[in-house]
Coordinates of C-alpha atoms and ligand atoms in Angstrom, one line a residue:
X1 CA -9.7 -23.7 -6.5
X2 CA -10.0 -22.4 -10.0
X3 CA -12.0 -19.1 -10.2
X4 CA -13.8 -19.6 -13.5
X5 CA -17.1 -18.3 -14.7
X6 CA -18.7 -18.4 -18.1
X7 CA -18.6 -14.7 -18.7
X8 CA -17.4 -12.4 -15.9
X9 CA -18.8 -9.2 -17.3
X10 CA -22.3 -10.5 -17.9
X11 CA -22.5 -12.2 -14.5
X12 CA -21.1 -9.0 -12.9
X13 CA -23.9 -7.0 -14.6
X14 CA -26.5 -9.5 -13.4
X15 CA -25.4 -9.6 -9.8
X16 CA -23.5 -6.4 -8.9
X17 CA -25.1 -2.9 -8.5
X18 CA -24.3 -0.8 -11.6
X19 CA -22.0 1.7 -9.9
X20 CA -18.8 1.1 -11.9
X21 CA -17.8 1.0 -15.5
X22 CA -15.9 -2.3 -15.6
X23 CA -13.5 -3.6 -18.2
X24 CA -14.2 -6.8 -20.1
X25 CA -11.3 -8.8 -18.7
X26 CA -11.3 -11.9 -16.6
X27 CA -8.5 -11.9 -14.1
X28 CA -7.9 -15.0 -12.0
X29 CA -4.5 -14.6 -10.5
X30 CA -1.8 -12.1 -9.7
X31 CA 1.9 -12.6 -9.2
X32 CA 4.3 -9.8 -8.4
X33 CA 3.6 -6.9 -10.8
X34 CA 1.5 -9.1 -13.2
X35 CA -2.1 -10.2 -13.5
X36 CA -3.2 -13.3 -15.4
X37 CA -6.6 -13.8 -17.1
X38 CA -8.7 -16.9 -17.7
X39 CA -7.0 -17.4 -21.2
X40 CA -3.5 -17.3 -19.7
X41 CA -2.8 -13.8 -20.9
X42 CA -0.2 -11.9 -18.7
X43 CA -0.8 -8.2 -18.0
X44 CA 1.7 -5.8 -16.5
X45 CA -0.3 -4.1 -13.8
X46 CA 0.4 -0.4 -13.4
X47 CA -3.0 0.1 -11.7
X48 CA -2.1 -2.0 -8.7
X49 CA -5.7 -2.0 -7.4
X50 CA -5.6 1.8 -7.6
X51 CA -2.5 2.1 -5.5
X52 CA -3.6 -0.6 -3.0
X53 CA -1.1 -3.3 -3.9
X54 CA 1.9 -1.5 -2.8
X55 CA 4.0 -4.7 -2.8
X56 CA 2.3 -6.4 -5.8
X57 CA 0.5 -9.7 -5.7
X58 CA 1.4 -12.8 -3.6
X59 CA 3.8 -10.8 -1.4
X60 CA 5.4 -13.5 0.9
X61 CA 5.6 -11.2 3.9
X62 CA 1.9 -10.2 3.8
X63 CA 0.7 -13.7 3.1
X64 CA 2.7 -15.1 6.1
X65 CA 1.6 -12.3 8.4
X66 CA -2.1 -12.9 7.6
X67 CA -1.8 -16.7 8.0
X68 CA 0.0 -16.2 11.3
X69 CA -2.7 -13.9 12.6
X70 CA -5.5 -16.3 11.4
X71 CA -3.9 -18.8 13.7
X72 CA -4.6 -16.4 16.6
X73 CA -7.9 -14.7 15.8
X74 CA -9.4 -12.8 12.9
X75 CA -11.4 -10.3 14.9
X76 CA -12.1 -9.5 18.5
X77 CA -13.5 -5.9 18.3
X78 CA -12.2 -2.7 19.7
X79 CA -13.4 -3.6 23.2
X80 CA -10.0 -5.4 23.7
X81 CA -6.4 -4.3 23.1
X82 CA -4.7 -6.6 20.6
X83 CA -1.1 -7.3 19.4
X84 CA -1.4 -6.5 15.7
X85 CA -3.0 -3.1 16.3
X86 CA -0.5 -2.1 18.9
X87 CA 2.5 -3.2 16.9
X88 CA 1.4 -1.5 13.8
X89 CA 0.6 1.7 15.7
X90 CA 4.1 1.6 17.3
X91 CA 5.7 1.1 13.9
X92 CA 3.7 4.0 12.4
X93 CA 4.5 6.3 15.3
X94 CA 8.2 5.5 14.9
X95 CA 8.4 6.1 11.2
X96 CA 6.1 9.2 11.1
X97 CA 6.8 10.9 14.4
X98 CA 3.0 11.2 15.1
X99 CA 1.7 10.6 18.6
X100 CA -1.5 8.6 18.3
X101 CA -3.2 6.3 15.8
X102 CA -6.8 5.6 15.0
X103 CA -7.6 2.6 12.7
X104 CA -10.5 2.3 10.3
X105 CA -11.1 0.4 7.1
X106 CA -10.9 2.8 4.1
X107 CA -9.7 6.1 2.8
X108 CA -13.1 7.8 3.1
X109 CA -13.4 6.6 6.7
X110 CA -9.9 7.9 7.5
X111 CA -10.9 11.3 6.1
X112 CA -14.2 11.3 8.1
X113 CA -12.1 10.5 11.1
X114 CA -9.8 13.5 10.4
X115 CA -12.7 15.8 9.9
X116 CA -14.5 14.7 13.0
X117 CA -11.4 14.9 15.2
X118 CA -10.5 18.3 13.9
X119 CA -13.9 19.7 14.7
X120 CA -14.1 17.9 18.1
X121 CA -10.6 19.3 19.0
X122 CA -11.8 22.9 18.6
X123 CA -15.1 22.2 20.2
X124 CA -13.6 20.7 23.3
X125 CA -11.3 23.8 23.5
X126 CA -14.3 26.0 23.4
X127 CA -13.6 27.4 19.9
X128 CA -16.9 26.4 18.5
X129 CA -16.6 29.1 15.8
X130 CA -14.0 26.9 14.0
X131 CA -16.2 24.9 11.7
X132 CA -14.9 25.8 8.2
X133 CA -12.7 23.3 6.4
X134 CA -11.0 24.5 3.2
X135 CA -10.2 21.9 0.5
X136 CA -9.3 22.1 -3.2
X137 CA -11.1 22.0 -6.5
X138 CA -10.9 18.6 -8.2
X139 CA -9.7 17.0 -4.9
X140 CA -10.9 13.6 -4.0
X141 CA -11.4 12.5 -0.4
X142 CA -14.0 9.8 -0.6
X143 CA -17.7 9.0 -1.0
X144 CA -19.2 9.2 2.5
X145 CA -21.0 12.4 3.3
X146 CA -18.3 14.5 4.9
X147 CA -15.5 13.2 2.7
X148 CA -17.8 13.9 -0.3
X149 CA -18.5 17.4 0.9
X150 CA -14.7 17.9 1.2
X151 CA -14.2 16.5 -2.3
X152 CA -13.8 19.3 -4.8
X153 CA -15.9 17.7 -7.5
X154 CA -19.6 18.9 -7.3
X155 CA -20.8 16.3 -9.9
X156 CA -20.1 13.5 -7.4
X157 CA -22.5 15.2 -4.9
X158 CA -25.4 15.6 -7.4
X159 CA -28.7 14.0 -6.3
X160 CA -27.5 13.0 -2.9
X161 CA -29.3 15.8 -1.0
X162 CA -27.9 18.1 1.7
X163 CA -24.3 17.8 2.4
X164 CA -22.5 18.5 5.7
X165 CA -21.8 22.2 5.6
X166 CA -18.8 24.5 6.1
X167 CA -16.6 23.0 3.3
X168 CA -15.1 25.6 1.0
X169 CA -13.1 24.6 -2.2
X170 CA -10.4 26.8 -3.6
X171 CA -8.4 26.2 -6.9
X172 CA -5.4 23.9 -6.6
X173 CA -2.2 26.0 -6.1
X174 CA -4.2 29.2 -6.0
X175 CA -2.3 30.9 -3.1
X176 CA -4.4 34.1 -3.2
X177 CA -7.7 32.2 -3.1
X178 CA -6.5 30.2 -0.1
X179 CA -5.3 33.3 1.7
X180 CA -8.7 34.9 1.1
X181 CA -10.6 32.0 2.8
X182 CA -8.4 31.3 5.9
X183 CA -9.2 33.3 9.0
X184 CA -9.8 32.9 12.7
X185 CA -13.0 30.8 12.0
X186 CA -11.0 28.2 10.0
X187 CA -11.0 24.7 11.5
X188 CA -8.7 23.1 8.9
X189 CA -7.0 23.2 5.5
X190 CA -7.3 19.7 4.0
X191 CA -5.6 18.5 0.9
X192 CA -3.8 15.5 -0.8
X193 CA 0.0 15.7 -0.8
X194 CA -0.4 14.9 -4.5
X195 CA -3.9 15.3 -6.1
X196 CA -4.0 12.0 -7.9
X197 CA -7.7 11.4 -9.0
X198 CA -8.0 15.1 -9.8
X199 CA -5.4 15.1 -12.5
X200 CA -2.0 14.0 -11.0
X201 CA -1.2 17.5 -9.7
X202 CA 1.7 18.3 -7.5
X203 CA 1.7 21.1 -4.9
X204 CA 3.7 24.3 -5.8
X205 CA 6.4 25.4 -3.4
X206 CA 4.6 28.7 -2.9
X207 CA 1.4 26.8 -1.9
X208 CA 3.4 24.7 0.6
X209 CA 4.9 27.9 2.1
X210 CA 1.5 29.5 2.2
X211 CA -0.2 26.6 4.0
X212 CA 2.7 26.5 6.6
X213 CA 2.4 30.2 7.3
X214 CA -1.5 30.2 7.5
X215 CA -1.3 27.3 9.9
X216 CA 1.0 29.3 12.1
X217 CA -0.8 32.7 11.8
X218 CA -4.4 31.5 12.3
X219 CA -3.9 28.3 14.4
X220 CA -6.0 26.3 12.1
X221 CA -5.2 22.6 11.7
X222 CA -3.7 21.1 8.6
X223 CA -5.1 17.7 7.4
X224 CA -3.1 15.9 4.8
X225 CA -4.9 13.1 2.8
X226 CA -2.2 10.5 2.2
X227 CA -4.6 7.8 1.1
X228 CA -3.1 7.5 -2.4
X229 CA 0.2 9.3 -2.1
X230 CA 1.3 7.8 1.3
X231 CA 2.9 4.5 2.3
X232 CA 6.1 5.2 0.3
X233 CA 4.5 6.1 -3.1
X234 CA 6.2 9.4 -3.4
X235 CA 9.6 8.1 -2.3
X236 CA 9.2 9.2 1.3
X237 CA 7.0 7.2 3.8
X238 CA 4.4 10.0 3.7
X239 CA 4.1 12.4 0.8
X240 CA 4.1 15.6 2.8
X241 CA 7.6 14.9 4.2
X242 CA 8.9 15.5 0.7
X243 CA 7.4 18.9 0.5
X244 CA 8.1 20.2 4.1
X245 CA 4.5 20.3 5.5
X246 CA 3.6 19.9 9.2
X247 CA 0.2 18.4 9.3
X248 CA -1.8 17.9 12.6
X249 CA -3.8 15.0 11.2
X250 CA -3.0 12.6 8.4
X251 CA -5.3 10.0 6.7
X252 CA -3.9 6.8 5.2
X253 CA -5.5 3.8 3.4
X254 CA -4.9 2.0 0.2
X255 CA -1.2 0.9 0.2
X256 CA -0.9 0.6 4.0
X257 CA -3.1 -2.5 4.0
X258 CA -1.2 -4.2 1.2
X259 CA -4.5 -5.4 -0.3
X260 CA -6.4 -5.7 2.9
X261 CA -8.9 -3.0 4.0
X262 CA -7.1 -0.7 6.4
X263 CA -7.5 3.0 7.1
X264 CA -5.4 5.1 9.4
X265 CA -5.6 8.5 11.1
X266 CA -2.4 9.8 12.5
X267 CA -2.7 12.6 15.0
X268 CA -0.7 14.9 17.2
X269 CA -0.9 14.6 21.0
X270 CA -2.8 17.9 21.4
X271 CA -5.7 16.4 19.4
X272 CA -5.6 13.0 21.2
X273 CA -5.8 15.0 24.5
X274 CA -9.2 16.4 23.5
X275 CA -10.7 13.0 22.6
X276 CA -12.7 10.7 24.9
X277 CA -13.9 7.1 24.7
X278 CA -17.1 7.0 22.6
X279 CA -16.4 10.1 20.6
X280 CA -15.8 8.0 17.5
X281 CA -15.4 4.4 16.6
X282 CA -15.8 1.5 14.2
X283 CA -16.5 -2.3 14.5
X284 CA -14.0 -3.5 11.9
X285 CA -11.5 -0.7 12.1
X286 CA -8.1 -2.0 13.0
X287 CA -9.1 -5.6 12.2
X288 CA -6.2 -7.8 13.3
X289 CA -5.7 -9.4 9.9
X290 CA -5.6 -6.0 8.2
X291 CA -3.2 -4.7 10.9
X292 CA -0.9 -7.8 10.6
X293 CA -0.7 -7.1 6.8
X294 CA -0.1 -3.4 7.5
X295 CA 2.8 -4.2 9.8
X296 CA 4.4 -6.3 7.1
X297 CA 3.9 -3.4 4.6
X298 CA 5.5 -0.9 7.0
X299 CA 8.5 -3.2 7.7
X300 CA 9.1 -3.8 4.0
X301 CA 8.6 -0.2 2.9
X302 CA 10.9 1.0 5.6
X303 CA 13.6 -1.6 4.9
X304 CA 17.0 -0.2 3.7
X305 CA 16.9 0.6 0.0
X306 CA 13.2 0.1 -0.6
X307 CA 12.3 3.8 -1.0
X308 CA 15.5 4.3 -3.1
X309 CA 13.9 1.9 -5.6
X310 CA 10.7 4.0 -5.6
X311 CA 12.8 7.1 -6.4
X312 CA 14.9 5.4 -9.1
X313 CA 11.9 3.9 -10.8
X314 CA 10.2 7.2 -10.7
X315 CA 13.1 8.9 -12.4
X316 CA 13.3 6.1 -15.0
X317 CA 9.6 6.3 -15.8
X318 CA 9.6 10.2 -15.8
X319 CA 12.4 10.1 -18.4
X320 CA 10.6 7.5 -20.5
X321 CA 7.3 9.4 -20.3
X322 CA 9.1 12.6 -21.3
X323 CA 10.4 10.9 -24.4
X324 CA 6.8 9.7 -25.2
X325 CA 5.5 13.3 -24.8
X326 CA 8.2 14.5 -27.2
X327 CA 7.2 11.8 -29.7
X328 CA 3.4 12.1 -29.7
X329 CA 1.9 15.5 -30.4
X330 CA -1.3 14.9 -28.5
X331 CA 0.7 14.2 -25.3
X332 CA 1.1 17.5 -23.6
X333 CA 3.2 17.0 -20.4
X334 CA 4.4 14.6 -17.8
X335 CA 2.6 14.9 -14.5
X336 CA 3.2 13.7 -11.0
X337 CA 5.9 12.6 -8.6
X338 CA 7.2 9.3 -7.2
X339 CA 5.1 6.4 -8.5
X340 CA 2.0 8.5 -9.2
X341 CA 2.9 9.5 -12.7
X342 CA 0.8 10.5 -15.7
X343 CA 0.7 12.2 -19.1
X344 CA -1.8 15.0 -19.8
X345 CA -3.4 14.5 -23.2
X346 CA -5.0 17.1 -25.4
X347 CA -8.7 16.9 -26.3
X348 CA -7.9 15.2 -29.7
X349 CA -7.0 12.0 -27.8
X350 CA -9.6 10.8 -25.2
X351 CA -7.6 9.1 -22.4
X352 CA -10.0 6.1 -22.4
X353 CA -8.7 5.3 -25.9
X354 CA -5.2 5.1 -24.6
X355 CA -6.2 3.0 -21.6
X356 CA -8.0 0.6 -23.9
X357 CA -5.0 0.5 -26.3
X358 CA -2.7 -0.2 -23.4
X359 CA -4.9 -3.1 -22.3
X360 CA -4.6 -4.5 -25.8
X361 CA -0.8 -4.4 -25.3
X362 CA -1.3 -6.2 -22.0
X363 CA -0.5 -3.1 -19.9
X364 CA -3.0 -2.0 -17.3
X365 CA -3.0 1.8 -16.7
X366 CA -5.8 4.2 -15.6
X367 CA -7.1 7.7 -16.1
X368 CA -7.4 10.8 -13.9
X369 CA -9.5 13.9 -14.2
X370 CA -8.7 16.3 -17.0
X371 CA -7.8 13.7 -19.7
X372 CA -4.8 12.5 -17.9
X373 CA -3.3 9.0 -18.2
X374 CA -2.2 7.7 -14.8
X375 CA 0.2 5.0 -13.8
X376 CA 0.4 3.5 -10.3
X377 CA 2.8 0.6 -10.4
X378 CA 3.5 -1.5 -7.3
X379 CA 6.3 0.2 -5.3
X380 CA 8.6 -2.8 -5.7
X381 CA 8.4 -2.7 -9.5
X382 CA 11.6 -3.5 -11.2
X383 CA 13.7 -1.6 -13.7
X384 CA 12.9 -4.2 -16.4
X385 CA 9.2 -4.0 -15.7
X386 CA 9.3 -0.2 -16.1
X387 CA 11.1 -0.5 -19.4
X388 CA 8.4 -3.1 -20.5
X389 CA 5.7 -0.7 -19.4
X390 CA 7.2 2.2 -21.4
X391 CA 7.6 0.1 -24.5
X392 CA 4.1 -1.2 -24.3
X393 CA 2.8 2.4 -23.7
X394 CA 4.7 3.6 -26.8
X395 CA 2.9 1.0 -28.9
X396 CA -0.4 1.8 -27.3
X397 CA -0.1 5.5 -28.0
X398 CA 0.8 4.8 -31.6
X399 CA -2.2 2.4 -31.9
X400 CA -4.6 4.9 -30.3
X401 CA -3.4 7.5 -32.7
X402 CA -4.2 5.4 -35.8
Ligands
PLP501 C1 -6.7 10.8 -2.0 C2 -7.8 9.9 -1.8 N1 -8.5 10.1 -0.6 C3 -9.5 9.3 -0.3 C4 -9.9 8.2 -1.1 C5 -11.1 7.4 -0.8 O1 -10.6 6.1 -0.4 P1 -11.6 4.8 -0.3 O2 -12.0 4.6 -1.7 O3 -10.7 3.8 0.3 O4 -12.7 5.2 0.6 C6 -9.2 8.0 -2.3 C7 -9.6 6.9 -3.2 O5 -9.3 6.9 -4.4 C8 -8.1 8.8 -2.6 O6 -7.4 8.7 -3.8

């Protein structure tokens, strides 16, 4: 069925709560790394649903997995064990080495789950003093109350009343500030393996070493938010593997569902041992359709050579972005890792102007905090598509500079 409306943006404004600034573009179909609008324009999509469409649009494996599952059942609740959940949990355990899996629907829920499980773990062990969770300035962990409290962006909390307490934010990569906060009352240190929304910032080697040693010294938990950086996006299945961290709890979402709403908490056995039926739960979490899609994603991302493509495309894009930084004086530096890449711009060039200019060139990119241009291509993006993106971005930067 054709998905046509007279004017998408006007009808969106009329019907949808005004919580997003939406672009005036009318997409009706996706195919691989491309999106098509009502006029037949073809856009190269380096937004990928904000890192959700890990395998692009119309991925045959995901489609087939969902159709197969629809022929069994679409939902039966968490009162009954079911095949897609169990198979996905087994695959995740095998590829990550974690011991138990909790399924939910989104990134914020996965982080809520991690936070609740971390506090419950210490509570059941009788260490009720361990409440404090340390996160980072400009981090993003989600919009529900605890995840919002964890998020290091005070503006997002404004006007929403009292927040869950005992969250402390320290500056990204500020080793001294972190050391000053962690003590025997610390429940957890929580952070993204790559701070994507906050400005495409990578962890320093010194910070990784500090987190590892504080975890050992004080017995606090380490929670890594892999919602955006996980599922292969940094060239390893989970981002932290690349940096040598040893988290106790991990949150996943976005790419793991391949476009279906799926969130995941991975935990060590010691944490699972402290949990009881009824401690936490969700109606939709681990929905069989989403888990069937997730299993297809895991199989494809873990197939031989897949992550090599992520690494090769990352190097290709980094080199291309470096050349653009050398060419345009308002472009300061290349940021990021894997396929979360960006360019930090100086104040003379608002990132929104570049995003709009890129859209004119039929390239979809997005921004991150701190005037940073961000690119999140699908993980199976091709060499030719990366060259196309770089050429389009070159024109967009020139046009934005006029
Ligand atoms: C690192 C990170 N954590 C959590 C979230 C929240 O995920 P969701 O929007 O699915 O709740 C996001 C979303 O952008 C994210 O990038």
